[in-house]
Coordinates of C-alpha atoms in Angstrom, one line a residue:
Chain A
M1 CA 93.5 116.6 96.3
A2 CA 94.5 114.3 93.5
N3 CA 92.3 116.1 91.0
E4 CA 94.5 119.2 91.3
C5 CA 96.7 117.5 88.8
C6 CA 100.3 118.4 88.4
S7 CA 100.1 121.7 90.4
G8 CA 103.2 123.7 91.2
T9 CA 104.6 123.8 94.8
T10 CA 102.8 121.1 96.8
T11 CA 102.4 121.4 100.5
V12 CA 100.8 118.6 102.5
L13 CA 99.5 118.5 106.0
F14 CA 99.7 115.6 108.4
T15 CA 98.1 115.9 111.8
C16 CA 97.7 113.6 114.8
S17 CA 93.9 114.0 115.1
G18 CA 94.3 112.5 118.6
A19 CA 91.6 112.0 121.2
A20 CA 92.7 114.7 123.6
N21 CA 91.8 118.3 123.2
V22 CA 95.1 119.3 121.6
G23 CA 94.8 116.5 119.0
Q24 CA 91.4 117.9 118.0
V25 CA 93.0 121.4 117.8
A26 CA 95.7 120.0 115.5
N27 CA 93.2 118.4 113.3
Q28 CA 90.9 121.5 113.1
A29 CA 93.9 123.7 112.2
A30 CA 94.8 121.4 109.3
V31 CA 91.1 121.4 108.1
D32 CA 91.0 125.2 108.2
L33 CA 94.3 125.6 106.4
Q34 CA 93.2 123.2 103.6
Q35 CA 89.9 125.3 103.4
E36 CA 92.0 128.4 103.0
G37 CA 94.0 126.7 100.2
I38 CA 97.2 126.4 102.3
G39 CA 98.2 122.7 101.8
K40 CA 96.3 119.5 101.3
M41 CA 95.5 117.2 104.2
L42 CA 96.8 113.7 103.9
C43 CA 95.8 110.9 106.2
L44 CA 98.2 110.1 109.0
A45 CA 96.3 106.8 109.4
G46 CA 97.2 106.0 105.9
I47 CA 100.9 106.4 106.8
G48 CA 100.3 104.2 109.9
S49 CA 98.6 101.5 107.9
H50 CA 101.4 101.6 105.3
N51 CA 99.2 102.7 102.4
S52 CA 101.7 103.0 99.6
G53 CA 99.7 105.7 97.8
M54 CA 99.6 107.9 100.9
I55 CA 103.3 107.3 101.7
A56 CA 104.3 108.1 98.1
S57 CA 102.1 111.2 98.1
G58 CA 103.9 112.4 101.3
K59 CA 107.3 111.8 99.8
G60 CA 106.4 113.5 96.6
A61 CA 105.4 116.8 98.2
D62 CA 107.6 119.8 98.3
R63 CA 106.7 120.8 101.9
V64 CA 105.5 118.3 104.5
V65 CA 103.9 119.9 107.5
G66 CA 103.5 117.9 110.6
I67 CA 101.1 119.0 113.4
D68 CA 101.2 117.1 116.7
G69 CA 98.9 117.8 119.6
C70 CA 101.4 116.9 122.3
T71 CA 105.0 115.7 122.8
V72 CA 104.1 112.1 122.4
A73 CA 104.7 113.2 118.8
C74 CA 102.8 110.5 116.9
T75 CA 102.8 112.5 113.7
K76 CA 106.5 113.0 113.8
K77 CA 107.2 109.4 114.6
A78 CA 104.8 108.0 112.1
L79 CA 106.4 110.1 109.3
E80 CA 109.9 109.2 110.4
H81 CA 108.9 105.5 110.4
A82 CA 107.6 105.7 106.8
E83 CA 110.6 107.8 105.8
V84 CA 108.5 110.8 104.8
P85 CA 110.7 113.8 105.3
M86 CA 108.9 116.5 107.4
T87 CA 109.9 120.1 106.5
D88 CA 107.8 122.0 109.1
Y89 CA 106.6 121.0 112.5
V90 CA 104.3 122.4 115.1
V91 CA 103.3 120.9 118.5
V92 CA 100.1 122.4 120.1
T93 CA 101.3 122.0 123.7
G94 CA 104.5 123.8 122.6
L95 CA 102.4 126.9 122.0
G96 CA 101.3 127.0 125.7
F97 CA 98.1 124.9 125.5
K98 CA 97.5 122.2 128.1
K99 CA 96.6 118.7 127.1
Q100 CA 93.4 117.4 128.7
A101 CA 90.4 115.3 127.8
H102 CA 88.4 116.6 124.9
D103 CA 85.1 118.0 126.0
G104 CA 83.7 118.3 122.5
V105 CA 84.5 122.0 122.1
V106 CA 87.6 122.8 120.0
D107 CA 89.6 125.7 121.3
K108 CA 89.3 128.3 118.5
E109 CA 92.1 130.5 120.0
A110 CA 94.4 127.5 119.9
V111 CA 93.4 126.6 116.4
E112 CA 94.2 130.1 115.2
K113 CA 97.6 130.1 117.0
V114 CA 98.5 126.8 115.3
K115 CA 97.5 128.1 111.9
D116 CA 99.5 131.3 112.5
E117 CA 102.6 129.2 113.4
I118 CA 102.3 127.1 110.2
K119 CA 101.7 130.2 108.1
K120 CA 104.9 131.6 109.5
C121 CA 106.8 128.4 108.7
L122 CA 105.5 128.4 105.2
G123 CA 105.9 132.2 104.7
P124 CA 107.0 132.4 101.1
V125 CA 104.9 129.5 100.0
V126 CA 101.7 131.1 101.4
A127 CA 102.6 134.4 100.0
S128 CA 103.1 132.9 96.5
G129 CA 99.8 131.2 96.7
G130 CA 101.4 127.8 96.2
T131 CA 99.9 124.8 97.9
Chain B
M1 CA 104.2 92.7 85.8
K2 CA 101.5 95.3 86.0
I3 CA 102.2 99.0 86.0
E4 CA 99.5 101.6 86.6
I5 CA 99.8 105.3 86.0
Y6 CA 97.5 107.4 88.2
G7 CA 96.5 110.8 86.8
T8 CA 93.5 112.7 85.5
G9 CA 95.1 113.2 82.1
C10 CA 97.4 116.3 82.2
A11 CA 100.6 116.6 80.2
K12 CA 102.8 115.3 83.1
C13 CA 100.5 112.2 83.5
K14 CA 100.8 111.5 79.8
K15 CA 104.6 111.9 79.9
L16 CA 104.9 109.5 82.9
F17 CA 102.7 107.0 81.0
E18 CA 105.0 107.2 77.9
N19 CA 108.1 106.8 80.1
A20 CA 106.6 103.8 81.8
Q21 CA 105.8 102.2 78.4
A22 CA 109.4 102.9 77.2
A23 CA 110.9 101.5 80.4
A24 CA 108.7 98.4 80.6
G25 CA 108.9 97.3 76.9
S26 CA 107.0 94.1 76.4
D27 CA 107.7 92.9 80.0
A28 CA 104.8 94.6 81.6
L29 CA 101.2 95.7 81.1
V30 CA 101.1 99.5 81.5
S31 CA 97.7 101.1 82.0
K32 CA 96.2 104.4 83.0
V33 CA 93.9 105.1 85.9
E34 CA 92.2 108.4 85.2
D35 CA 89.1 108.0 87.4
I36 CA 89.4 110.4 90.4
Q37 CA 87.6 108.0 92.7
Q38 CA 89.9 105.2 91.9
I39 CA 93.0 107.4 92.3
M40 CA 91.9 108.6 95.7
N41 CA 90.9 105.1 96.8
A42 CA 94.5 104.1 96.1
G43 CA 95.6 106.8 98.6
V44 CA 97.2 108.8 95.8
M45 CA 96.8 112.5 96.7
L46 CA 99.5 113.9 94.3
T47 CA 99.6 113.0 90.6
P48 CA 101.0 111.7 88.5
A49 CA 101.8 108.5 90.4
I50 CA 103.1 105.1 89.4
A51 CA 102.3 101.8 90.9
I52 CA 104.1 98.5 90.2
D53 CA 102.1 95.4 91.0
G54 CA 99.7 97.3 93.1
E55 CA 102.2 99.2 95.2
V56 CA 102.4 103.0 94.6
K57 CA 106.1 103.7 94.2
S58 CA 106.1 107.5 93.5
A59 CA 103.6 110.3 93.4
G60 CA 103.8 113.9 92.3
K61 CA 106.8 113.4 90.0
V62 CA 107.4 112.6 86.4
L63 CA 110.0 109.8 86.6
S64 CA 112.4 109.3 83.8
V65 CA 112.7 106.1 81.8
D66 CA 115.9 105.2 83.6
E67 CA 114.3 105.9 87.0
I68 CA 111.4 103.6 86.2
K69 CA 113.7 100.9 84.9
K70 CA 115.6 100.9 88.2
M71 CA 112.3 100.7 90.0
I72 CA 111.2 97.7 87.9
S73 CA 114.5 95.9 88.4
K74 CA 114.3 96.1 92.3

């Protein structure tokens, strides 16, 4: 968050947070990672609405992680449109999970797999404790 | 012209404020926004950040005087 003023390596997380099950998995993974101190969630809606503060915050980060639920790739496209360079990218359906209507229950196994993928991508950053 | 520096008051925030003042001279009003709620309401999630006439131009970096001058002249 902004009150972690002038910290070292900064990692930010953008997620699609879509209506389907995989969008909710993507969102929950980002929530969990932030809780674990691995990155800060930023609002993809802020990127879509052209909020200059959110766009500048994305551009100012050292690592920009994008998490999409499916291959429609809204996170990736929104970041590209705003010229926020993404350094790491995970798609939930790419990990073998099927997109379907969200029934209100987030698939915990899928969330853990997404988190593991992101941790793998961030390897040295996670190990050093930098966020 | 109005320049705002977003930051809760660390050394980097202060440096960016000084650089902004040096870059702007008497052409702009440079102010600090240190209230965390106001910072977050502006969408700023990395500090220090600089906004020119209400638009956040950079976050998470201490821009030099020259970089700010270029930004102002655009």
